[in-house]
Amino acid sequence: MAINLVLMGLPGAGKGTQAQKIEANYSMLHISTGDIFRNAIQNQTEMGKQAQKYIDKGELVPDEVTDGIVADRLNQKDIYNNGFMLDGYPRNLEQAKALQKLLTDTNRHLDAVINIDVDPDILVKRLSARYICKKCGATYNKISNPTKKAGVCDFCGSEEFYQRDDDKPETVKNRLDVNIKMNTPLIDFYKEQNILYNINGDQDIDQVFKEIIQVLDNLSN
Ligand code: ADP
Ligand code: AMP
């Protein structure tokens, strides 16, 4: 059965980390709007240039751009066959409504929204210690989640890493503020639909994953 999932959580809550583990064990395809924007910026596409103006300030990219990108991806055949897990989308109520309409119009629905809950004070520290493999995109943390062998990616063996520009302290604060403001209405929207699952994200990465598995396995049964 194809599962359609939203992974929610403030920046740094662990969505990408958990998505990588889910992808290794389930069929759902990972769609990260942040990754799509970063690729577009790297390739200097017109959309990338537009998005960068917002991302550099820690602001949200306008809904009409973001909704369009997600709609294009969700309408591809591999997504229908395998299901999806959205990471970083929706980020506000308008996006949630646009997603609902898109899914209803194509005879689909969300099976679950998993909210990875972490106190914002913890997130400031986490984000400033995040680093990413240049080759495969695997995410690490200098404090809580370093590579097994120092300086070598666990997944692809690359020795090149980078820090995201928007993880620098001056942008992190605004990103968190912007997202905190949008988060509550979104949580209420999904709570009312009885598809919201809250998971404590301030636990060991494997423990968070165990709790996510419980939710996913219950959906499949
Ligand atoms: P998001 O995709 O939600 O922005 P990430 O998955 O990139 O978050 O995780 C943010 C940072 O926190 C990364 O450096 C990651 O290695 C680390 N991290 C993820 N989950 C945990 C956790 N449960 N405990 C401690 N650090 C974590
Ligand atoms: P992320 O990788 O999810 O932390 O996203 C990085 C940045 O991309 C955000 O700070 C926003 O500027 C932009 N972004 C990602 N997803 C969205 C979204 N759903 N709506 C608007 N902007 C987004």
mmCIF file of C-alpha atoms and ligand atoms in Angstrom:
data_model
loop_
_atom_site.group_PDB
_atom_site.id
_atom_site.type_symbol
_atom_site.label_atom_id
_atom_site.label_comp_id
_atom_site.label_asym_id
_atom_site.label_seq_id
_atom_site.Cartn_x
_atom_site.Cartn_y
_atom_site.Cartn_z
ATOM 1 C CA MET A 1 0.000 0.000 0.000
ATOM 2 C CA ALA A 2 1.391 3.430 -0.962
ATOM 3 C CA ILE A 3 1.458 5.735 2.079
ATOM 4 C CA ASN A 4 1.147 9.508 1.679
ATOM 5 C CA LEU A 5 2.850 11.312 4.508
ATOM 6 C CA VAL A 6 3.748 14.794 5.713
ATOM 7 C CA LEU A 7 6.754 15.183 8.002
ATOM 8 C CA MET A 8 6.240 18.335 10.047
ATOM 9 C CA GLY A 9 8.549 20.066 12.468
ATOM 10 C CA LEU A 10 10.435 23.325 12.920
ATOM 11 C CA PRO A 11 13.744 23.789 11.076
ATOM 12 C CA GLY A 12 16.252 21.372 12.629
ATOM 13 C CA ALA A 13 13.633 19.104 14.215
ATOM 14 C CA GLY A 14 15.048 16.123 12.303
ATOM 15 C CA LYS A 15 12.729 15.781 9.283
ATOM 16 C CA GLY A 16 15.506 15.168 6.740
ATOM 17 C CA THR A 17 17.328 12.789 9.087
ATOM 18 C CA GLN A 18 14.205 10.708 9.638
ATOM 19 C CA ALA A 19 13.175 10.887 5.959
ATOM 20 C CA GLN A 20 16.475 9.295 5.012
ATOM 21 C CA LYS A 21 15.820 6.409 7.420
ATOM 22 C CA ILE A 22 12.213 6.027 6.286
ATOM 23 C CA GLU A 23 13.301 5.936 2.635
ATOM 24 C CA ALA A 24 15.659 3.053 3.371
ATOM 25 C CA ASN A 25 12.823 0.982 4.831
ATOM 26 C CA TYR A 26 9.619 1.996 3.035
ATOM 27 C CA SER A 27 8.588 2.773 -0.533
ATOM 28 C CA MET A 28 7.543 6.416 -0.053
ATOM 29 C CA LEU A 29 9.564 8.982 -2.000
ATOM 30 C CA HIS A 30 11.115 11.900 -0.145
ATOM 31 C CA ILE A 31 10.130 15.354 -1.382
ATOM 32 C CA SER A 32 11.945 18.187 0.386
ATOM 33 C CA THR A 33 10.988 21.643 -0.852
ATOM 34 C CA GLY A 34 14.168 23.012 0.765
ATOM 35 C CA ASP A 35 16.280 20.532 -1.263
ATOM 36 C CA ILE A 36 14.414 21.430 -4.464
ATOM 37 C CA PHE A 37 15.130 25.135 -3.866
ATOM 38 C CA ARG A 38 18.790 24.506 -3.010
ATOM 39 C CA ASN A 39 19.246 22.481 -6.225
ATOM 40 C CA ALA A 40 17.623 25.253 -8.235
ATOM 41 C CA ILE A 41 19.928 27.819 -6.608
ATOM 42 C CA GLN A 42 22.978 25.707 -7.340
ATOM 43 C CA ASN A 43 21.910 25.376 -10.981
ATOM 44 C CA GLN A 44 21.129 29.113 -11.107
ATOM 45 C CA THR A 45 17.694 28.554 -12.668
ATOM 46 C CA GLU A 46 15.265 31.486 -12.824
ATOM 47 C CA MET A 47 13.188 29.924 -10.025
ATOM 48 C CA GLY A 48 16.347 29.356 -7.969
ATOM 49 C CA LYS A 49 17.374 32.998 -8.289
ATOM 50 C CA GLN A 50 13.925 34.127 -7.136
ATOM 51 C CA ALA A 51 13.835 31.655 -4.209
ATOM 52 C CA GLN A 52 17.295 32.607 -3.012
ATOM 53 C CA LYS A 53 16.174 36.128 -2.125
ATOM 54 C CA TYR A 54 13.758 34.700 0.441
ATOM 55 C CA ILE A 55 15.882 31.805 1.664
ATOM 56 C CA ASP A 56 18.854 34.073 2.419
ATOM 57 C CA LYS A 57 16.654 36.098 4.765
ATOM 58 C CA GLY A 58 15.026 33.057 6.377
ATOM 59 C CA GLU A 59 11.660 34.019 4.864
ATOM 60 C CA LEU A 60 9.218 31.674 3.132
ATOM 61 C CA VAL A 61 9.292 31.507 -0.650
ATOM 62 C CA PRO A 62 5.875 32.778 -1.937
ATOM 63 C CA ASP A 63 3.114 30.167 -1.951
ATOM 64 C CA GLU A 64 2.406 30.377 -5.684
ATOM 65 C CA VAL A 65 5.978 29.302 -6.444
ATOM 66 C CA THR A 66 6.137 26.590 -3.779
ATOM 67 C CA ASP A 67 2.661 25.162 -4.434
ATOM 68 C CA GLY A 68 3.476 24.888 -8.143
ATOM 69 C CA ILE A 69 6.705 22.988 -7.523
ATOM 70 C CA VAL A 70 5.021 20.521 -5.191
ATOM 71 C CA ALA A 71 2.075 20.014 -7.552
ATOM 72 C CA ASP A 72 4.439 19.203 -10.437
ATOM 73 C CA ARG A 73 6.282 16.620 -8.353
ATOM 74 C CA LEU A 74 3.158 15.044 -6.821
ATOM 75 C CA ASN A 75 1.625 14.554 -10.239
ATOM 76 C CA GLN A 76 4.445 12.305 -11.441
ATOM 77 C CA LYS A 77 3.777 8.606 -11.867
ATOM 78 C CA ASP A 78 6.434 7.301 -9.435
ATOM 79 C CA ILE A 79 4.699 9.202 -6.638
ATOM 80 C CA TYR A 80 1.338 7.603 -7.419
ATOM 81 C CA ASN A 81 2.984 4.166 -7.343
ATOM 82 C CA ASN A 82 5.155 4.552 -4.239
ATOM 83 C CA GLY A 83 3.503 7.223 -2.095
ATOM 84 C CA PHE A 84 5.345 10.263 -0.765
ATOM 85 C CA MET A 85 6.703 11.924 2.327
ATOM 86 C CA LEU A 86 6.710 15.684 2.149
ATOM 87 C CA ASP A 87 9.434 17.371 4.199
ATOM 88 C CA GLY A 88 9.170 21.135 4.706
ATOM 89 C CA TYR A 89 5.788 21.419 2.979
ATOM 90 C CA PRO A 90 3.160 22.536 3.837
ATOM 91 C CA ARG A 91 4.557 25.321 5.994
ATOM 92 C CA ASN A 92 1.428 27.423 6.396
ATOM 93 C CA LEU A 93 -2.339 26.962 6.307
ATOM 94 C CA GLU A 94 -2.682 28.184 2.716
ATOM 95 C CA GLN A 95 -0.188 25.582 1.528
ATOM 96 C CA ALA A 96 -1.997 22.891 3.534
ATOM 97 C CA LYS A 97 -5.260 23.804 1.819
ATOM 98 C CA ALA A 98 -3.593 23.824 -1.613
ATOM 99 C CA LEU A 99 -2.186 20.358 -0.889
ATOM 100 C CA GLN A 100 -5.558 19.076 0.240
ATOM 101 C CA LYS A 101 -7.185 20.330 -2.951
ATOM 102 C CA LEU A 102 -4.515 18.810 -5.163
ATOM 103 C CA LEU A 103 -4.870 15.425 -3.459
ATOM 104 C CA THR A 104 -8.681 15.471 -3.474
ATOM 105 C CA ASP A 105 -8.724 16.454 -7.151
ATOM 106 C CA THR A 106 -6.550 13.450 -7.964
ATOM 107 C CA ASN A 107 -8.463 10.996 -5.721
ATOM 108 C CA ARG A 108 -5.748 10.809 -3.092
ATOM 109 C CA HIS A 109 -5.467 11.725 0.568
ATOM 110 C CA LEU A 110 -2.901 12.103 3.335
ATOM 111 C CA ASP A 111 -2.550 9.019 5.522
ATOM 112 C CA ALA A 112 -0.634 10.740 8.309
ATOM 113 C CA VAL A 113 1.075 13.925 9.406
ATOM 114 C CA ILE A 114 3.994 13.202 11.701
ATOM 115 C CA ASN A 115 4.975 16.210 13.773
ATOM 116 C CA ILE A 116 8.500 15.990 15.168
ATOM 117 C CA ASP A 117 8.323 18.213 18.196
ATOM 118 C CA VAL A 118 11.449 19.935 19.592
ATOM 119 C CA ASP A 119 11.864 23.011 21.761
ATOM 120 C CA PRO A 120 13.132 25.981 19.650
ATOM 121 C CA ASP A 121 16.022 26.662 22.082
ATOM 122 C CA ILE A 122 17.437 23.229 21.300
ATOM 123 C CA LEU A 123 17.022 23.872 17.574
ATOM 124 C CA VAL A 124 19.233 26.960 17.540
ATOM 125 C CA LYS A 125 22.135 24.820 18.806
ATOM 126 C CA ARG A 126 21.340 21.922 16.490
ATOM 127 C CA LEU A 127 21.207 24.044 13.356
ATOM 128 C CA SER A 128 24.524 25.765 14.008
ATOM 129 C CA ALA A 129 26.181 22.331 14.300
ATOM 130 C CA ARG A 130 24.559 20.800 11.186
ATOM 131 C CA TYR A 131 26.788 19.792 8.271
ATOM 132 C CA ILE A 132 25.931 18.035 5.053
ATOM 133 C CA CYS A 133 27.745 15.703 2.668
ATOM 134 C CA LYS A 134 28.430 17.538 -0.605
ATOM 135 C CA LYS A 135 28.084 14.391 -2.684
ATOM 136 C CA CYS A 136 25.013 12.542 -1.349
ATOM 137 C CA GLY A 137 23.317 15.134 0.882
ATOM 138 C CA ALA A 138 23.436 13.039 4.087
ATOM 139 C CA THR A 139 22.972 15.225 7.164
ATOM 140 C CA TYR A 140 25.239 15.141 10.214
ATOM 141 C CA ASN A 141 25.722 17.093 13.399
ATOM 142 C CA LYS A 142 29.016 18.075 15.003
ATOM 143 C CA ILE A 143 27.609 17.380 18.459
ATOM 144 C CA SER A 144 24.771 14.872 18.285
ATOM 145 C CA ASN A 145 25.315 12.959 15.046
ATOM 146 C CA PRO A 146 28.870 13.000 13.635
ATOM 147 C CA THR A 147 30.109 10.674 10.863
ATOM 148 C CA LYS A 148 31.237 7.277 12.198
ATOM 149 C CA LYS A 149 34.742 7.857 10.823
ATOM 150 C CA ALA A 150 35.826 11.483 11.268
ATOM 151 C CA GLY A 151 35.536 13.450 8.031
ATOM 152 C CA VAL A 152 34.155 10.560 5.921
ATOM 153 C CA CYS A 153 30.494 10.252 4.910
ATOM 154 C CA ASP A 154 28.903 7.049 6.290
ATOM 155 C CA PHE A 155 26.856 6.567 3.133
ATOM 156 C CA CYS A 156 29.035 7.492 0.144
ATOM 157 C CA GLY A 157 32.578 7.812 1.529
ATOM 158 C CA SER A 158 32.960 11.413 0.361
ATOM 159 C CA GLU A 159 35.224 13.672 2.403
ATOM 160 C CA GLU A 160 33.603 16.952 1.359
ATOM 161 C CA PHE A 161 30.988 18.618 3.528
ATOM 162 C CA TYR A 162 29.334 22.030 3.731
ATOM 163 C CA GLN A 163 27.313 24.153 6.126
ATOM 164 C CA ARG A 164 24.077 25.677 4.830
ATOM 165 C CA ASP A 165 24.226 29.477 4.521
ATOM 166 C CA ASP A 166 20.868 29.767 6.253
ATOM 167 C CA ASP A 167 22.162 27.780 9.264
ATOM 168 C CA LYS A 168 24.353 30.727 10.238
ATOM 169 C CA PRO A 169 23.155 32.305 13.519
ATOM 170 C CA GLU A 170 21.902 35.551 11.944
ATOM 171 C CA THR A 171 19.415 33.686 9.695
ATOM 172 C CA VAL A 172 18.494 30.865 12.079
ATOM 173 C CA LYS A 173 16.649 33.135 14.492
ATOM 174 C CA ASN A 174 14.413 34.632 11.819
ATOM 175 C CA ARG A 175 13.772 31.210 10.248
ATOM 176 C CA LEU A 176 12.617 29.838 13.570
ATOM 177 C CA ASP A 177 10.422 32.873 14.294
ATOM 178 C CA VAL A 178 8.787 32.692 10.852
ATOM 179 C CA ASN A 179 8.099 28.958 11.197
ATOM 180 C CA ILE A 180 6.882 29.065 14.808
ATOM 181 C CA LYS A 181 4.241 31.618 13.808
ATOM 182 C CA MET A 182 2.909 29.402 11.012
ATOM 183 C CA ASN A 183 3.100 26.131 12.920
ATOM 184 C CA THR A 184 0.153 26.271 15.326
ATOM 185 C CA PRO A 185 -2.629 26.788 12.739
ATOM 186 C CA LEU A 186 -1.120 23.973 10.698
ATOM 187 C CA ILE A 187 -1.079 21.604 13.667
ATOM 188 C CA ASP A 188 -4.696 22.498 14.494
ATOM 189 C CA PHE A 189 -5.725 21.901 10.855
ATOM 190 C CA TYR A 190 -4.368 18.344 10.883
ATOM 191 C CA LYS A 191 -5.472 17.616 14.448
ATOM 192 C CA GLU A 192 -9.050 18.338 13.410
ATOM 193 C CA GLN A 193 -8.685 15.815 10.603
ATOM 194 C CA ASN A 194 -7.464 13.157 13.077
ATOM 195 C CA ILE A 195 -4.312 12.421 11.104
ATOM 196 C CA LEU A 196 -1.767 14.176 13.336
ATOM 197 C CA TYR A 197 0.844 12.121 15.238
ATOM 198 C CA ASN A 198 3.115 13.980 17.652
ATOM 199 C CA ILE A 199 6.551 12.535 18.251
ATOM 200 C CA ASN A 200 9.048 13.846 20.774
ATOM 201 C CA GLY A 201 12.022 14.828 18.619
ATOM 202 C CA ASP A 202 14.289 15.544 21.575
ATOM 203 C CA GLN A 203 15.336 11.922 21.845
ATOM 204 C CA ASP A 204 18.015 9.798 20.303
ATOM 205 C CA ILE A 205 17.673 9.654 16.483
ATOM 206 C CA ASP A 206 17.011 5.887 16.555
ATOM 207 C CA GLN A 207 14.346 6.266 19.238
ATOM 208 C CA VAL A 208 12.549 8.929 17.169
ATOM 209 C CA PHE A 209 12.700 6.549 14.199
ATOM 210 C CA LYS A 210 11.271 3.664 16.288
ATOM 211 C CA GLU A 211 8.274 5.807 17.203
ATOM 212 C CA ILE A 212 7.765 6.805 13.562
ATOM 213 C CA ILE A 213 7.879 3.136 12.527
ATOM 214 C CA GLN A 214 5.108 2.384 15.010
ATOM 215 C CA VAL A 215 2.895 4.986 13.357
ATOM 216 C CA LEU A 216 3.721 3.776 9.827
ATOM 217 C CA ASP A 217 3.260 0.101 10.635
ATOM 218 C CA ASN A 218 -0.127 0.812 12.182
ATOM 219 C CA LEU A 219 -1.159 2.552 8.964
ATOM 220 C CA SER A 220 -0.150 -0.413 6.837
ATOM 221 C CA ASN A 221 -2.107 -2.932 8.985
HETATM 222 P P1 ADP B 1 15.279 19.307 9.446
HETATM 223 O O1 ADP B 1 15.283 18.503 8.171
HETATM 224 O O2 ADP B 1 14.024 19.127 10.242
HETATM 225 O O3 ADP B 1 15.634 20.743 9.245
HETATM 226 P P2 ADP B 1 17.682 17.750 10.057
HETATM 227 O O4 ADP B 1 17.219 16.345 9.839
HETATM 228 O O5 ADP B 1 18.556 18.342 9.016
HETATM 229 O O6 ADP B 1 16.417 18.698 10.369
HETATM 230 O O7 ADP B 1 18.407 17.790 11.471
HETATM 231 C C1 ADP B 1 18.943 19.014 11.973
HETATM 232 C C2 ADP B 1 20.275 18.724 12.690
HETATM 233 O O8 ADP B 1 20.016 18.024 13.910
HETATM 234 C C3 ADP B 1 21.241 17.847 11.905
HETATM 235 O O9 ADP B 1 22.547 18.273 12.197
HETATM 236 C C4 ADP B 1 20.983 16.433 12.438
HETATM 237 O O10 ADP B 1 22.135 15.583 12.330
HETATM 238 C C5 ADP B 1 20.611 16.716 13.904
HETATM 239 N N1 ADP B 1 19.583 15.818 14.455
HETATM 240 C C6 ADP B 1 18.530 15.262 13.805
HETATM 241 N N2 ADP B 1 17.762 14.541 14.649
HETATM 242 C C7 ADP B 1 18.343 14.662 15.888
HETATM 243 C C8 ADP B 1 18.019 14.162 17.191
HETATM 244 N N3 ADP B 1 16.944 13.385 17.415
HETATM 245 N N4 ADP B 1 18.839 14.500 18.213
HETATM 246 C C9 ADP B 1 19.928 15.286 18.009
HETATM 247 N N5 ADP B 1 20.293 15.794 16.811
HETATM 248 C C10 ADP B 1 19.503 15.490 15.753
HETATM 249 P P1 AMP B 2 14.332 23.727 4.734
HETATM 250 O O1 AMP B 2 15.401 22.992 3.987
HETATM 251 O O2 AMP B 2 13.054 22.956 4.817
HETATM 252 O O3 AMP B 2 14.802 24.214 6.090
HETATM 253 O O4 AMP B 2 13.980 25.029 3.866
HETATM 254 C C1 AMP B 2 14.967 26.013 3.583
HETATM 255 C C2 AMP B 2 14.293 27.280 3.106
HETATM 256 O O5 AMP B 2 13.587 27.039 1.865
HETATM 257 C C3 AMP B 2 13.228 27.861 4.047
HETATM 258 O O6 AMP B 2 13.787 28.668 5.059
HETATM 259 C C4 AMP B 2 12.361 28.671 3.064
HETATM 260 O O7 AMP B 2 12.973 29.892 2.718
HETATM 261 C C5 AMP B 2 12.372 27.778 1.823
HETATM 262 N N1 AMP B 2 11.237 26.818 1.879
HETATM 263 C C6 AMP B 2 11.300 25.469 2.033
HETATM 264 N N2 AMP B 2 10.080 24.925 2.049
HETATM 265 C C7 AMP B 2 9.201 25.956 1.903
HETATM 266 C C8 AMP B 2 7.789 26.071 1.868
HETATM 267 N N3 AMP B 2 6.996 24.978 2.003
HETATM 268 N N4 AMP B 2 7.239 27.291 1.695
HETATM 269 C C9 AMP B 2 8.008 28.383 1.554
HETATM 270 N N5 AMP B 2 9.345 28.361 1.612
HETATM 271 C C10 AMP B 2 9.955 27.172 1.780
#
